[in-house]
Short mmCIF file of C-alpha atoms and ligand atoms in Angstrom, two decimals:
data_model
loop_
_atom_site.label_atom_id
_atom_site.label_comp_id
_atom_site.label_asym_id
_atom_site.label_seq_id
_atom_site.Cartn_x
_atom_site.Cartn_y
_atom_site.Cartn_z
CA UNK A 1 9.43 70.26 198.73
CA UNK A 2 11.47 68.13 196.46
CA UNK A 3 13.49 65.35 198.03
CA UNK A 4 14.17 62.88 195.08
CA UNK A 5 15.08 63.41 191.44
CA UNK A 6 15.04 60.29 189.59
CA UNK A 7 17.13 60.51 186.35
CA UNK A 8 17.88 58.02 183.76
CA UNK A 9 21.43 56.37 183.12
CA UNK A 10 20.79 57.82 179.75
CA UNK A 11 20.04 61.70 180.89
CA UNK A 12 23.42 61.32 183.41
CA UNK A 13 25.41 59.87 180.34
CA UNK A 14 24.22 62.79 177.94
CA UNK A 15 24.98 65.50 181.11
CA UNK A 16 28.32 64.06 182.03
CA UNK A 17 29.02 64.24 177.58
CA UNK A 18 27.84 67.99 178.26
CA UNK A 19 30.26 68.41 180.56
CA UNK A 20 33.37 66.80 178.94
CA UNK A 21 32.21 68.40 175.33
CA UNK A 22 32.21 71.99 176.86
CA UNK A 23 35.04 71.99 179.48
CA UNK A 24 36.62 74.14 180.42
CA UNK A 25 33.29 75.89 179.77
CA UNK A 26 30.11 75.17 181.94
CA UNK A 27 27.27 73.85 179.78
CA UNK A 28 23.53 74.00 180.78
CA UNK A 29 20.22 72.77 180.04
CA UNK A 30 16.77 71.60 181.22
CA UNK A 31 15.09 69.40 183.04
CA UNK A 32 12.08 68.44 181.90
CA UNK A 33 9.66 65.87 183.47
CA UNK A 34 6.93 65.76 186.44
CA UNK A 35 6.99 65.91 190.08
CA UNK A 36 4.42 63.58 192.23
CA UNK A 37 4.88 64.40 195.68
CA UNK A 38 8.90 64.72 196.89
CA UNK A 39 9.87 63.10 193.81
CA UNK A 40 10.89 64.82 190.68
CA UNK A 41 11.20 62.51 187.54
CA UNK A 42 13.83 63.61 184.38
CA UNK A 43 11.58 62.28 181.33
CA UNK A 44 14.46 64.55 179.22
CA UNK A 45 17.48 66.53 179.77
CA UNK A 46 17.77 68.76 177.00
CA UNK A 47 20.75 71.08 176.43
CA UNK A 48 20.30 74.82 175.77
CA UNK A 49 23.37 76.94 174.70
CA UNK A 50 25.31 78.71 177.82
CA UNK A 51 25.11 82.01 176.16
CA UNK A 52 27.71 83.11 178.56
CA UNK A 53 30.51 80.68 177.65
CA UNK A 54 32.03 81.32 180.88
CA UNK A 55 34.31 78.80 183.34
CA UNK A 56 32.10 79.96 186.06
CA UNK A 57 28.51 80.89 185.33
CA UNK A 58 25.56 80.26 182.76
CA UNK A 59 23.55 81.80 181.52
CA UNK A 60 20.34 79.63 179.56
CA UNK A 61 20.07 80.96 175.44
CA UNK A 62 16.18 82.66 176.14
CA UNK A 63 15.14 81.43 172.54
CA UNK A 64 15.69 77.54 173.07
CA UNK A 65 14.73 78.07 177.12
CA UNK A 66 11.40 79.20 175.60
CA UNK A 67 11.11 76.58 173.31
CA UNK A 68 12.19 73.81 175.18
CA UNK A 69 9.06 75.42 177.60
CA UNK A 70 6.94 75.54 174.75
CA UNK A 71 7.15 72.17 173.93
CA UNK A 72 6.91 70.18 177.55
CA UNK A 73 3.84 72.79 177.85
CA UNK A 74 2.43 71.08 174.73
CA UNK A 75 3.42 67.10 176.06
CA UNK A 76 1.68 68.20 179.30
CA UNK A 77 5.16 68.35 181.37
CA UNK A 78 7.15 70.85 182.75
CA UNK A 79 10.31 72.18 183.23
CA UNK A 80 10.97 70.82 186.77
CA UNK A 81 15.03 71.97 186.80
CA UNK A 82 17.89 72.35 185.04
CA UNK A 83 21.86 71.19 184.80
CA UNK A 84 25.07 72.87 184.87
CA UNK A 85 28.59 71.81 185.09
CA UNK A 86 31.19 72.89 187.39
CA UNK A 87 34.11 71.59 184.91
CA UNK A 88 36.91 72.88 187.51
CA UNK A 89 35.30 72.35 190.48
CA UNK A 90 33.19 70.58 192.53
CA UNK A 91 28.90 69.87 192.74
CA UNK A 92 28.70 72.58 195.14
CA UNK A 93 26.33 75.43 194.26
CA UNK A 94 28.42 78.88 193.58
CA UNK A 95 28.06 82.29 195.51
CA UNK A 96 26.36 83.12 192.08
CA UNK A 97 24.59 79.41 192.03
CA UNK A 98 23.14 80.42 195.39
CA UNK A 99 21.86 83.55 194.47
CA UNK A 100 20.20 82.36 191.26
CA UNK A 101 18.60 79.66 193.45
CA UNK A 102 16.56 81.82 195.56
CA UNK A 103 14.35 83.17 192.68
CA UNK A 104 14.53 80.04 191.39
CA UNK A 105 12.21 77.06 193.18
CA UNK A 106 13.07 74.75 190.46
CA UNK A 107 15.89 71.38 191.40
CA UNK A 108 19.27 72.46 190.73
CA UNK A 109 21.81 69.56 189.16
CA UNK A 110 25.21 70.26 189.39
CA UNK A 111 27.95 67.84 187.52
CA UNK A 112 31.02 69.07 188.77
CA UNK A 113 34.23 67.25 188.15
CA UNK A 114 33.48 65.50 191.28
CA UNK A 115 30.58 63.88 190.18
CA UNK A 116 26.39 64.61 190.07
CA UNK A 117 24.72 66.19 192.89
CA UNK A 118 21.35 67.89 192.91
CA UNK A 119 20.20 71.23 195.27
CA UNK A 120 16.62 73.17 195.83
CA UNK A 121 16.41 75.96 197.61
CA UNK A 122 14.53 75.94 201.13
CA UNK A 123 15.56 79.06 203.39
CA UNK A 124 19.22 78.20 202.04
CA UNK A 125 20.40 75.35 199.97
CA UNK A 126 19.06 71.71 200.88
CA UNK A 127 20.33 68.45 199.16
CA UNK A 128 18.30 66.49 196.96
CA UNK A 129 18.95 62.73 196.59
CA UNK A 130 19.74 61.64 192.80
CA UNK A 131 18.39 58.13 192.27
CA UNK A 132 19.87 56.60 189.05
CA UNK A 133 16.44 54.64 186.85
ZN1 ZN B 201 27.34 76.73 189.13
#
């Protein structure tokens, strides 16, 4: 069970560029990194076309989802998560958000115009504390 996600200034700074680059769109992207324990730790946040181009949902471009997998595979990391922006609202996960999630064990980060927050899913939606490295 994830607790922590530890993210560079520089990964927040490139999300919250995502964000103002593609508003009123949502953008997305992945997480990639390693988890040890509670803690999940953003080595790179790597943005992947929202093939959906929608103000509400996302949907991740399956060609550069697969290769962003194919190459943390090969560095010996994983895709522990991914990012979306809420450009209109706030950091709180979506009806569709929440239904994505429960297929989904990976960390959800949200950057909503609100600010950063990040979500798992645990028998409904639990908080995960962002710690700024
Ligand atoms: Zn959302």
């Amino acid at each position: 069970m994830i607790r922590e996600l530890k993210i560079s200034h520089k990964d927040i700074e490139l999300i919250e560029a995502e964000l103002e680059a593609n508003n009123p769109y949502e953008a997305c992207g992945v997480l990639i990194g390693t988890i040890n324990g509670s803690t999940a730790l953003v080595e790179k946040a790597l943005p992947v076309t929202n093939v959906k181009r929608t103000r509400t949902s996302f949907e991740l471009d399956p060609k550069e989802h697969y290769d962003a997998w194919n190459e943390a595979e090969k560095n010996g990391k994983e895709i522990i998560g991914f990012y979306h922006t809420h450009p209109v609202s706030s950091a709180v996960p979506s009806l569709w958000d929440r239904e994505t999630m429960q297929n989904d064990p990976s960390v959800w980060l949200i950057a909503g115009a609100d600010g950063m927050r990040a979500y798992v899913w645990e028998d409904g939606v639990k908080a995960v504390k962002i710690v700024e490295i």
